[in-house]
């Protein structure tokens, strides 16, 4: 890394202006690596033309040209272009959805611009920006540290070394290149991870000019993994492709041997292969999940891994944080408890910002030291609440110390959940130490006697029972040059307690109720006291009779914890590392677990859960990278909406795939039966290409737009191990197709007794097309009646239906087109009969759905 000359006129306090940043972004380009863009139009066309269906269409068109049938060949080539255009539209829509998701999932950066902190896309970071870094942040660009508090960075992405390295502030601007790795250096590198401390850094290189850019790595936030569903479907398609190939070869041989026309036999074989190949499965498995992920983003839920959508609808347990997920994360100090001087009784006060203009003197020190133990420009909602309390009540007193200098910080550790700040006053030799944290940790720091601990514990229990989050505050003084190694070496005095109110989100009780009707158990996990957790659980209408604490967990074996987690819905005083045990216990019980988290220590639990859900507002980069979904507004209700949408997407996948399988049965059957029964050929490649114009948009666009079933959140989660398309579902789809095939074959046989060959072909084709449309309508719901479904809005359905019927009329009654399709003019009465037969072909399935509804009502 080479650090350029310092930016003139740009201070670390002000940072760049928006105009300067925009100019530099224009000059240097986006802070992105090559290889992360979306597919080009040329790539999509190339992949599409390699699909078997297009190759068969091209082969059929070429054969017609060999036979001298110019019109038929050109029409087929024209249909290739039409289907290609439709495919490009679908793929383009999918790519745009994925590109939008990729933009949202790109790393974010907190920078100082225009004199204030701003959260921007990592791609918008430019040279000269001031990065504000904290534990858990992924560094957005190469930078040099300009202020630091115990910053340690994991640079294993670049060096392969897993041990984090310490960073120091640069005293002299470097002039030579420096490689990653090594302690005591001021250089930070794009893509590396802050694992401890916080600080600020000035960006010196972005994009391809960064160290990771020179190495040539390309990181893509939205992984394109093969999901279990895709693997299942790939196996099914392979089996069907082998069957299609074998059947086509046999048909060519049978046709050629029986009729002696081998070119016509080859065309019949191509028609059968086109009829049997369910290439739409791959379209559905790409389009529906991608557009579903785009729909989820509109619900403030970002999909980082498309495969998570499969699991979302099967989730049986939602493990959620209390703060910011169930509550608004809008902290307000609601109650104070001041310890008082020796011999003075403790005092308690309920804070009322509207009615009170000043605080009693006894509480001034408590507020003063809560602010001194917080950062000067806080991001944490609790620290913001302390500063807001001080500004409201102590603004004109001597208890706010804007001119003091922060000398040393002691951060939170797993062993001691408290933090301390050491300050140098303007006058005086002694250093002032302020500590805050979990009350038991602060009590431990102060070495109080049993009587004092009992009084404070009673005050804590009283605050927690009111649903308040409780923090303790302590003070100390220190003289000397050698800082103590740990906080316990200071002689702390207990100052008091602060109770913070964080109101429950208004929509949470309804969201919890929806989970109950959907067979999903909600488990609240919090670091708060049991009494606080129970108070919030009661407001959220969660079962709060049984509470599991972190101390209890320590004493439980894995098997005992599994048993407890079968009934527990509230977990309190839980450390982040204990969340992993909770997730593993639930998984061992056979539950499908979705887990929310926001911190660095939450990452293992998020990764272990079936669906890891990170917080978009307050979550760290590490948590987001370990997760499958990101809640952009940190709201539990959005997660419940995501479960609902996940179930809808999975339902629509099943409907679409059932339709695909069902519709191919009559098409393939009518390509085989006439040859075997000695009838005139009904379906040529041109007819099947026409049917593809209906099937492709129907299976992707129509079913993707299908709204949720009425009972989508009134049924238990589906079995995650059960295949989407297998067993009874596959058999029912085949029976649907056979039902349509029997009607179409019967129509063909009946038409042959009273119509000419070309009129019979037209009569049969109309029955098949209308039967196809009837299958679309019938598969919109597995329980609702056909007549009820007609009232369910789906604009895409009616567009596809209208266009299909219009094109069908053109093929029947426009002489040039009818000649190409080898149709005779079909009398209107026969047209109506064929239409009626097509509709009747699915009535037996409607009868099955009716019997199911009646059986359900009898059970209810």
Short mmCIF file of C-alpha atoms in Angstrom, two decimals, residues 257-735:
data_model
loop_
_atom_site.label_atom_id
_atom_site.label_comp_id
_atom_site.label_asym_id
_atom_site.label_seq_id
_atom_site.Cartn_x
_atom_site.Cartn_y
_atom_site.Cartn_z
CA UNK A 257 -40.97 -48.98 -40.49
CA UNK A 258 -44.76 -48.64 -40.54
CA UNK A 259 -45.07 -45.84 -43.07
CA UNK A 260 -41.73 -45.80 -44.89
CA UNK A 261 -41.30 -41.99 -44.64
CA UNK A 262 -38.10 -41.54 -42.65
CA UNK A 263 -37.90 -37.74 -42.90
CA UNK A 264 -41.46 -37.47 -41.59
CA UNK A 265 -40.47 -40.04 -38.94
CA UNK A 266 -37.58 -37.79 -37.89
CA UNK A 267 -39.97 -34.83 -37.61
CA UNK A 268 -42.34 -36.92 -35.49
CA UNK A 269 -39.42 -37.94 -33.26
CA UNK A 270 -38.38 -34.29 -32.83
CA UNK A 271 -41.99 -33.35 -32.02
CA UNK A 272 -42.14 -36.06 -29.33
CA UNK A 273 -38.81 -34.97 -27.82
CA UNK A 274 -40.07 -31.36 -27.68
CA UNK A 275 -43.32 -32.55 -26.10
CA UNK A 276 -41.62 -34.64 -23.40
CA UNK A 277 -38.72 -32.38 -22.40
CA UNK A 278 -39.76 -30.45 -19.25
CA UNK A 279 -37.10 -27.76 -19.71
CA UNK A 280 -39.44 -25.32 -17.94
CA UNK A 281 -38.37 -26.81 -14.59
CA UNK A 282 -35.06 -24.97 -14.81
CA UNK A 283 -36.86 -21.73 -15.72
CA UNK A 284 -39.19 -22.06 -12.74
CA UNK A 285 -36.40 -22.85 -10.27
CA UNK A 286 -34.52 -19.75 -11.39
CA UNK A 287 -37.28 -17.22 -11.94
CA UNK A 288 -39.64 -17.88 -9.00
CA UNK A 289 -37.03 -17.86 -6.18
CA UNK A 290 -35.20 -14.85 -7.66
CA UNK A 291 -38.38 -12.80 -8.06
CA UNK A 292 -39.49 -14.07 -4.65
CA UNK A 293 -36.26 -12.70 -3.17
CA UNK A 294 -37.03 -9.39 -4.87
CA UNK A 295 -40.51 -9.43 -3.31
CA UNK A 296 -38.96 -10.16 0.08
CA UNK A 297 -36.75 -7.08 -0.28
CA UNK A 298 -39.93 -5.01 -0.62
CA UNK A 299 -40.89 -6.37 2.81
CA UNK A 300 -37.57 -5.10 4.24
CA UNK A 301 -36.09 -8.61 4.21
CA UNK A 302 -32.94 -9.04 2.15
CA UNK A 303 -32.10 -12.50 0.79
CA UNK A 304 -28.36 -13.16 0.78
CA UNK A 305 -28.72 -16.84 -0.15
CA UNK A 306 -31.52 -17.73 -2.53
CA UNK A 307 -31.63 -21.31 -1.19
CA UNK A 308 -32.88 -19.95 2.16
CA UNK A 309 -36.28 -19.29 0.57
CA UNK A 310 -36.80 -23.07 0.37
CA UNK A 311 -36.27 -23.42 4.12
CA UNK A 312 -38.13 -20.30 5.21
CA UNK A 313 -41.57 -21.81 4.71
CA UNK A 314 -40.58 -24.91 6.70
CA UNK A 315 -39.36 -22.98 9.76
CA UNK A 316 -40.85 -24.34 12.99
CA UNK A 317 -38.98 -22.21 15.57
CA UNK A 318 -38.09 -18.52 15.40
CA UNK A 319 -35.35 -17.53 17.87
CA UNK A 320 -35.39 -13.75 18.22
CA UNK A 321 -33.52 -11.07 20.13
CA UNK A 322 -35.63 -8.87 22.36
CA UNK A 323 -33.89 -5.54 21.91
CA UNK A 324 -34.58 -3.89 18.57
CA UNK A 325 -36.36 -6.92 17.11
CA UNK A 326 -39.37 -7.25 19.39
CA UNK A 327 -38.83 -3.75 20.80
CA UNK A 328 -38.27 -0.45 19.02
CA UNK A 329 -34.61 -0.10 20.16
CA UNK A 330 -35.53 3.46 21.15
CA UNK A 331 -34.11 3.59 24.66
CA UNK A 332 -35.23 6.16 27.23
CA UNK A 333 -34.01 6.37 30.83
CA UNK A 334 -37.18 5.77 32.84
CA UNK A 335 -35.91 5.19 36.38
CA UNK A 336 -32.85 6.07 38.49
CA UNK A 337 -31.47 4.49 41.64
CA UNK A 338 -28.73 6.42 43.46
CA UNK A 339 -26.64 4.61 46.06
CA UNK A 340 -25.90 7.79 48.03
CA UNK A 341 -23.00 8.57 50.32
CA UNK A 342 -22.16 6.43 53.34
CA UNK A 343 -24.90 6.71 55.92
CA UNK A 344 -27.37 8.13 53.40
CA UNK A 345 -30.30 5.95 52.31
CA UNK A 346 -30.50 5.08 48.59
CA UNK A 347 -33.01 7.03 46.54
CA UNK A 348 -35.12 6.01 43.57
CA UNK A 349 -36.74 8.31 41.00
CA UNK A 350 -39.06 7.77 38.04
CA UNK A 351 -37.93 10.08 35.24
CA UNK A 352 -40.58 12.20 33.53
CA UNK A 353 -39.16 14.42 30.79
CA UNK A 354 -42.41 16.33 30.38
CA UNK A 355 -43.15 17.10 34.02
CA UNK A 356 -39.63 17.48 35.44
CA UNK A 357 -37.28 20.34 34.63
CA UNK A 358 -34.43 19.34 36.95
CA UNK A 359 -33.15 16.30 38.83
CA UNK A 360 -32.54 16.14 42.57
CA UNK A 361 -28.86 16.60 43.42
CA UNK A 362 -28.59 13.00 44.62
CA UNK A 363 -28.90 11.74 41.02
CA UNK A 364 -26.46 14.15 39.33
CA UNK A 365 -23.39 11.97 39.90
CA UNK A 366 -25.20 8.91 38.52
CA UNK A 367 -26.08 10.70 35.27
CA UNK A 368 -22.62 12.30 35.07
CA UNK A 369 -20.75 8.99 35.29
CA UNK A 370 -23.15 7.15 32.98
CA UNK A 371 -22.15 9.71 30.31
CA UNK A 372 -18.43 9.50 31.15
CA UNK A 373 -18.62 5.71 30.71
CA UNK A 374 -20.12 6.17 27.22
CA UNK A 375 -18.52 7.26 23.94
CA UNK A 376 -18.63 10.96 23.07
CA UNK A 377 -20.59 10.50 19.84
CA UNK A 378 -22.65 7.39 20.61
CA UNK A 379 -24.24 4.97 18.18
CA UNK A 380 -25.56 2.60 20.84
CA UNK A 381 -29.20 3.44 21.77
CA UNK A 382 -28.49 3.12 25.51
CA UNK A 383 -25.57 5.53 25.37
CA UNK A 384 -27.67 7.93 23.31
CA UNK A 385 -30.27 7.77 26.10
CA UNK A 386 -27.66 8.68 28.72
CA UNK A 387 -26.47 11.68 26.70
CA UNK A 388 -30.06 12.78 26.09
CA UNK A 389 -30.77 12.56 29.84
CA UNK A 390 -27.71 14.69 30.63
CA UNK A 391 -28.52 17.32 28.01
CA UNK A 392 -32.07 17.61 29.32
CA UNK A 393 -31.34 17.89 33.04
CA UNK A 394 -27.65 18.78 33.50
CA UNK A 395 -26.96 21.19 30.62
CA UNK A 396 -26.38 24.16 32.96
CA UNK A 397 -24.44 22.26 35.64
CA UNK A 398 -20.80 21.37 36.19
CA UNK A 399 -21.48 17.66 35.58
CA UNK A 400 -20.96 17.65 31.78
CA UNK A 401 -17.27 17.59 30.85
CA UNK A 402 -16.79 18.39 27.18
CA UNK A 403 -13.26 19.65 27.87
CA UNK A 404 -11.96 16.47 29.52
CA UNK A 405 -9.58 14.15 27.63
CA UNK A 406 -10.20 10.41 27.25
CA UNK A 407 -6.95 8.65 28.18
CA UNK A 408 -7.80 4.94 28.27
CA UNK A 409 -10.65 2.53 27.55
CA UNK A 410 -11.37 -0.92 28.97
CA UNK A 411 -13.84 -2.77 26.76
CA UNK A 412 -16.43 -5.45 27.43
CA UNK A 413 -15.10 -9.00 27.73
CA UNK A 414 -16.88 -12.36 28.08
CA UNK A 415 -15.47 -12.56 31.62
CA UNK A 416 -16.64 -9.07 32.67
CA UNK A 417 -19.67 -7.48 31.03
CA UNK A 418 -18.70 -3.94 31.95
CA UNK A 419 -16.63 -1.20 30.31
CA UNK A 420 -14.59 1.66 31.76
CA UNK A 421 -13.29 5.03 30.54
CA UNK A 422 -10.34 6.81 32.13
CA UNK A 423 -10.49 10.63 31.83
CA UNK A 424 -8.01 13.46 32.44
CA UNK A 425 -9.70 16.52 33.92
CA UNK A 426 -8.64 20.04 32.96
CA UNK A 427 -7.34 20.62 36.48
CA UNK A 428 -6.13 18.14 39.07
CA UNK A 429 -3.59 15.33 38.93
CA UNK A 430 -5.86 12.34 39.50
CA UNK A 431 -7.55 10.51 36.64
CA UNK A 432 -11.32 9.99 36.82
CA UNK A 433 -12.60 6.49 35.99
CA UNK A 434 -16.21 5.77 35.01
CA UNK A 435 -17.62 2.25 34.58
CA UNK A 436 -20.98 0.94 33.41
CA UNK A 437 -22.35 -2.45 32.48
CA UNK A 438 -24.40 -5.38 33.70
CA UNK A 439 -25.32 -4.69 37.35
CA UNK A 440 -23.76 -7.92 38.62
CA UNK A 441 -20.51 -7.04 36.82
CA UNK A 442 -20.43 -3.53 38.29
CA UNK A 443 -21.26 -4.91 41.75
CA UNK A 444 -18.36 -7.32 41.32
CA UNK A 445 -16.04 -4.41 40.47
CA UNK A 446 -17.07 -2.55 43.65
CA UNK A 447 -16.55 -5.47 46.07
CA UNK A 448 -19.71 -4.65 48.05
CA UNK A 449 -20.79 -6.41 51.23
CA UNK A 450 -23.74 -8.79 51.31
CA UNK A 451 -26.20 -6.25 52.74
CA UNK A 452 -25.43 -3.68 50.02
CA UNK A 453 -25.68 -6.36 47.32
CA UNK A 454 -29.09 -7.43 48.65
CA UNK A 455 -30.42 -3.84 48.58
CA UNK A 456 -29.20 -3.31 45.03
CA UNK A 457 -30.57 -6.71 43.92
CA UNK A 458 -33.99 -5.75 45.23
CA UNK A 459 -33.85 -2.47 43.27
CA UNK A 460 -32.78 -4.36 40.13
CA UNK A 461 -35.64 -6.85 40.49
CA UNK A 462 -38.14 -4.01 40.93
CA UNK A 463 -36.93 -2.24 37.76
CA UNK A 464 -36.75 -5.46 35.75
CA UNK A 465 -40.29 -6.42 36.76
CA UNK A 466 -41.45 -3.21 35.06
CA UNK A 467 -39.85 -4.35 31.80
CA UNK A 468 -36.83 -2.02 32.18
CA UNK A 469 -33.33 -2.84 31.05
CA UNK A 470 -30.99 -2.20 34.00
CA UNK A 471 -27.38 -1.01 33.96
CA UNK A 472 -25.06 -0.28 36.85
CA UNK A 473 -22.61 2.65 37.17
CA UNK A 474 -19.44 2.98 39.27
CA UNK A 475 -16.68 5.55 39.75
CA UNK A 476 -13.03 5.52 40.78
CA UNK A 477 -9.95 7.74 40.88
CA UNK A 478 -6.46 6.79 39.86
CA UNK A 479 -3.05 8.37 40.29
CA UNK A 480 0.09 7.09 38.59
CA UNK A 481 1.67 6.53 35.18
CA UNK A 482 1.26 2.77 34.77
CA UNK A 483 -2.32 1.88 33.80
CA UNK A 484 -3.83 -1.13 35.61
CA UNK A 485 -3.98 -4.22 33.42
CA UNK A 486 -7.61 -5.01 34.29
CA UNK A 487 -10.56 -3.02 35.64
CA UNK A 488 -10.57 -4.92 38.94
CA UNK A 489 -7.34 -3.13 39.88
CA UNK A 490 -9.23 0.19 40.21
CA UNK A 491 -10.94 0.90 43.55
CA UNK A 492 -14.49 1.43 42.34
CA UNK A 493 -17.40 2.86 44.31
CA UNK A 494 -20.94 1.92 43.37
CA UNK A 495 -22.88 4.98 42.10
CA UNK A 496 -26.27 3.60 41.14
CA UNK A 497 -28.58 2.01 38.58
CA UNK A 498 -30.34 3.26 35.47
CA UNK A 499 -33.51 1.59 34.17
CA UNK A 500 -34.11 2.00 30.44
CA UNK A 501 -37.48 1.56 28.78
CA UNK A 502 -37.62 0.17 25.26
CA UNK A 503 -41.25 0.00 24.09
CA UNK A 504 -42.55 -3.11 22.35
CA UNK A 505 -43.25 -2.63 18.64
CA UNK A 506 -46.99 -2.19 18.14
CA UNK A 507 -47.26 -4.96 15.54
CA UNK A 508 -45.49 -7.66 17.60
CA UNK A 509 -48.51 -9.25 19.41
CA UNK A 510 -50.28 -9.77 16.08
CA UNK A 511 -47.10 -11.20 14.49
CA UNK A 512 -46.66 -13.63 17.42
CA UNK A 513 -50.31 -14.67 17.09
CA UNK A 514 -49.78 -15.36 13.37
CA UNK A 515 -46.82 -17.58 14.25
CA UNK A 516 -49.03 -19.51 16.67
CA UNK A 517 -51.68 -20.23 14.04
CA UNK A 518 -48.94 -21.21 11.59
CA UNK A 519 -47.50 -23.79 13.99
CA UNK A 520 -44.31 -21.77 14.59
CA UNK A 521 -42.92 -21.41 18.11
CA UNK A 522 -41.28 -18.09 19.00
CA UNK A 523 -38.36 -18.22 21.44
CA UNK A 524 -37.19 -14.88 22.84
CA UNK A 525 -33.47 -14.72 23.70
CA UNK A 526 -32.13 -11.75 25.66
CA UNK A 527 -29.26 -10.69 27.89
CA UNK A 528 -31.70 -8.93 30.21
CA UNK A 529 -32.85 -10.08 33.63
CA UNK A 530 -35.55 -12.77 33.79
CA UNK A 531 -38.07 -10.30 35.23
CA UNK A 532 -37.46 -7.88 32.33
CA UNK A 533 -37.73 -10.70 29.81
CA UNK A 534 -40.99 -11.94 31.36
CA UNK A 535 -42.51 -8.44 31.31
CA UNK A 536 -41.72 -8.01 27.60
CA UNK A 537 -42.86 -11.58 26.84
CA UNK A 538 -46.20 -10.85 28.50
CA UNK A 539 -46.66 -7.74 26.34
CA UNK A 540 -45.76 -9.77 23.22
CA UNK A 541 -48.21 -12.52 24.27
CA UNK A 542 -45.47 -15.12 24.50
CA UNK A 543 -45.59 -17.97 27.00
CA UNK A 544 -43.46 -16.63 29.89
CA UNK A 545 -44.21 -19.11 32.70
CA UNK A 546 -40.94 -20.96 32.15
CA UNK A 547 -37.66 -19.01 31.83
CA UNK A 548 -34.25 -20.50 31.06
CA UNK A 549 -31.26 -18.40 32.19
CA UNK A 550 -27.65 -18.49 31.11
CA UNK A 551 -26.57 -19.68 34.56
CA UNK A 552 -29.04 -22.57 34.32
CA UNK A 553 -27.70 -23.48 30.86
CA UNK A 554 -24.17 -23.83 32.19
CA UNK A 555 -25.35 -26.61 34.52
CA UNK A 556 -27.31 -28.52 31.86
CA UNK A 557 -25.90 -31.27 29.70
CA UNK A 558 -26.69 -31.20 25.99
CA UNK A 559 -29.43 -33.82 26.37
CA UNK A 560 -30.96 -31.95 29.32
CA UNK A 561 -30.91 -28.70 27.35
CA UNK A 562 -32.65 -30.43 24.43
CA UNK A 563 -35.44 -31.51 26.77
CA UNK A 564 -35.81 -28.02 28.27
CA UNK A 565 -35.91 -26.35 24.83
CA UNK A 566 -39.00 -28.40 23.92
CA UNK A 567 -41.10 -26.13 26.14
CA UNK A 568 -39.09 -22.96 26.92
CA UNK A 569 -40.08 -19.75 25.10
CA UNK A 570 -38.06 -17.19 27.11
CA UNK A 571 -34.28 -17.33 27.57
CA UNK A 572 -32.76 -14.60 29.77
CA UNK A 573 -29.24 -13.52 30.78
CA UNK A 574 -27.96 -15.40 27.75
CA UNK A 575 -24.42 -14.70 26.58
CA UNK A 576 -23.94 -14.53 22.78
CA UNK A 577 -21.82 -17.70 22.75
CA UNK A 578 -24.67 -19.61 24.46
CA UNK A 579 -26.99 -18.97 21.51
CA UNK A 580 -25.13 -21.62 19.52
CA UNK A 581 -26.02 -24.26 22.14
CA UNK A 582 -29.68 -23.21 21.99
CA UNK A 583 -29.73 -23.54 18.19
CA UNK A 584 -28.01 -26.93 18.31
CA UNK A 585 -30.45 -28.19 20.95
CA UNK A 586 -33.45 -27.14 18.89
CA UNK A 587 -31.99 -28.74 15.75
CA UNK A 588 -31.37 -31.96 17.67
CA UNK A 589 -35.07 -31.94 18.54
CA UNK A 590 -35.87 -31.98 14.83
CA UNK A 591 -36.89 -28.32 14.63
CA UNK A 592 -36.22 -26.11 11.60
CA UNK A 593 -34.64 -23.05 13.22
CA UNK A 594 -34.49 -19.43 12.13
CA UNK A 595 -32.19 -17.34 14.33
CA UNK A 596 -31.72 -13.59 14.57
CA UNK A 597 -28.48 -11.95 15.64
CA UNK A 598 -26.45 -8.79 15.30
CA UNK A 599 -23.05 -9.15 16.95
CA UNK A 600 -19.73 -10.77 16.11
CA UNK A 601 -20.35 -13.49 18.70
CA UNK A 602 -23.73 -14.28 17.11
CA UNK A 603 -22.12 -15.41 13.84
CA UNK A 604 -21.61 -19.11 14.84
CA UNK A 605 -25.29 -19.41 15.89
CA UNK A 606 -26.46 -17.67 12.71
CA UNK A 607 -24.39 -20.03 10.59
CA UNK A 608 -25.59 -23.09 12.52
CA UNK A 609 -29.28 -22.19 12.18
CA UNK A 610 -31.19 -23.41 9.13
CA UNK A 611 -32.00 -19.76 8.38
CA UNK A 612 -29.66 -17.16 9.91
CA UNK A 613 -31.25 -13.71 10.07
CA UNK A 614 -28.96 -10.71 10.63
CA UNK A 615 -29.99 -7.23 11.64
CA UNK A 616 -29.56 -4.68 8.86
CA UNK A 617 -29.77 -1.60 11.06
CA UNK A 618 -27.55 -2.46 14.00
CA UNK A 619 -25.94 -5.72 12.87
CA UNK A 620 -22.22 -6.17 12.27
CA UNK A 621 -20.78 -7.16 8.90
CA UNK A 622 -19.73 -10.51 10.40
CA UNK A 623 -23.32 -11.29 11.41
CA UNK A 624 -24.65 -10.27 7.99
CA UNK A 625 -22.09 -12.45 6.19
CA UNK A 626 -22.96 -15.48 8.33
CA UNK A 627 -26.69 -15.06 7.70
CA UNK A 628 -29.06 -16.10 4.93
CA UNK A 629 -31.46 -13.18 5.39
CA UNK A 630 -31.07 -9.61 6.62
CA UNK A 631 -33.88 -7.66 8.30
CA UNK A 632 -33.35 -4.19 6.90
CA UNK A 633 -35.49 -2.58 9.63
CA UNK A 634 -34.62 -5.09 12.41
CA UNK A 635 -38.35 -5.77 12.86
CA UNK A 636 -39.66 -9.18 13.92
CA UNK A 637 -42.96 -8.52 12.14
CA UNK A 638 -41.01 -8.29 8.85
CA UNK A 639 -39.57 -11.75 9.56
CA UNK A 640 -43.08 -13.15 10.03
CA UNK A 641 -44.12 -11.54 6.74
CA UNK A 642 -41.07 -13.19 5.18
CA UNK A 643 -42.20 -16.60 6.46
CA UNK A 644 -45.61 -15.98 4.92
CA UNK A 645 -44.04 -14.98 1.60
CA UNK A 646 -41.65 -17.95 1.80
CA UNK A 647 -44.62 -20.29 2.11
CA UNK A 648 -46.32 -18.55 -0.82
CA UNK A 649 -43.20 -18.90 -3.00
CA UNK A 650 -42.87 -22.58 -2.15
CA UNK A 651 -46.57 -23.18 -2.82
CA UNK A 652 -46.30 -21.47 -6.20
CA UNK A 653 -43.22 -23.52 -7.08
CA UNK A 654 -45.22 -26.67 -6.39
CA UNK A 655 -48.21 -25.45 -8.42
CA UNK A 656 -46.00 -24.47 -11.34
CA UNK A 657 -44.12 -27.77 -11.40
CA UNK A 658 -47.35 -29.76 -11.12
CA UNK A 659 -48.71 -27.84 -14.10
CA UNK A 660 -45.53 -28.44 -16.13
CA UNK A 661 -45.65 -32.18 -15.53
CA UNK A 662 -49.40 -32.38 -16.18
CA UNK A 663 -49.36 -30.36 -19.41
CA UNK A 664 -46.59 -32.42 -20.99
CA UNK A 665 -48.59 -35.65 -20.66
CA UNK A 666 -51.33 -34.82 -23.24
CA UNK A 667 -48.83 -33.15 -25.58
CA UNK A 668 -46.52 -36.18 -25.51
CA UNK A 669 -49.47 -38.55 -25.71
CA UNK A 670 -50.88 -36.86 -28.83
CA UNK A 671 -47.44 -37.05 -30.43
CA UNK A 672 -47.33 -40.85 -29.88
CA UNK A 673 -50.90 -42.18 -30.12
CA UNK A 674 -51.66 -41.20 -33.73
CA UNK A 675 -48.53 -43.02 -34.90
CA UNK A 676 -49.27 -46.15 -32.85
CA UNK A 677 -52.98 -46.20 -33.75
CA UNK A 678 -52.50 -45.40 -37.40
CA UNK A 679 -54.25 -42.02 -37.19
CA UNK A 680 -53.09 -39.01 -39.17
CA UNK A 681 -50.35 -37.05 -37.35
CA UNK A 682 -51.94 -34.38 -35.15
CA UNK A 683 -48.96 -32.50 -33.71
CA UNK A 684 -46.02 -31.28 -35.75
CA UNK A 685 -43.07 -29.30 -34.30
CA UNK A 686 -44.88 -26.05 -35.23
CA UNK A 687 -47.86 -26.99 -33.04
CA UNK A 688 -45.64 -27.87 -30.09
CA UNK A 689 -43.71 -24.63 -30.50
CA UNK A 690 -47.04 -22.78 -30.30
CA UNK A 691 -47.88 -24.65 -27.08
CA UNK A 692 -44.48 -23.66 -25.67
CA UNK A 693 -45.52 -20.03 -26.13
CA UNK A 694 -48.27 -20.72 -23.58
CA UNK A 695 -46.39 -23.02 -21.22
CA UNK A 696 -43.27 -20.85 -20.69
CA UNK A 697 -45.00 -17.66 -19.48
CA UNK A 698 -47.66 -19.66 -17.64
CA UNK A 699 -45.24 -21.68 -15.53
CA UNK A 700 -43.02 -18.71 -14.65
CA UNK A 701 -44.97 -15.45 -14.77
CA UNK A 702 -48.53 -16.61 -14.06
CA UNK A 703 -47.71 -18.79 -11.06
CA UNK A 704 -45.10 -16.34 -9.73
CA UNK A 705 -47.84 -13.71 -9.51
CA UNK A 706 -50.28 -16.04 -7.80
CA UNK A 707 -51.34 -14.64 -4.36
CA UNK A 708 -51.06 -16.62 -1.12
CA UNK A 709 -53.54 -19.37 -0.31
CA UNK A 710 -56.11 -18.35 2.32
CA UNK A 711 -54.73 -20.93 4.77
CA UNK A 712 -51.05 -20.20 4.19
CA UNK A 713 -50.53 -19.15 7.85
CA UNK A 714 -53.10 -21.56 9.26
CA UNK A 715 -51.26 -24.80 8.63
CA UNK A 716 -48.20 -26.33 10.27
CA UNK A 717 -44.75 -25.97 8.68
CA UNK A 718 -44.08 -28.42 5.90
CA UNK A 719 -41.59 -31.25 6.32
CA UNK A 720 -38.26 -29.81 5.19
CA UNK A 721 -37.02 -33.25 4.12
CA UNK A 722 -40.06 -34.03 1.98
CA UNK A 723 -39.45 -33.40 -1.74
CA UNK A 724 -41.41 -30.58 -3.31
CA UNK A 725 -42.34 -32.71 -6.28
CA UNK A 726 -42.56 -36.38 -5.52
CA UNK A 727 -44.82 -39.19 -4.39
CA UNK A 728 -48.47 -38.15 -4.28
CA UNK A 729 -47.86 -34.74 -5.89
CA UNK A 730 -46.14 -36.31 -8.91
CA UNK A 731 -48.82 -38.96 -9.24
CA UNK A 732 -51.61 -36.38 -9.05
CA UNK A 733 -49.93 -34.26 -11.75
CA UNK A 734 -49.61 -37.31 -14.01
CA UNK A 735 -53.27 -38.19 -13.42
#
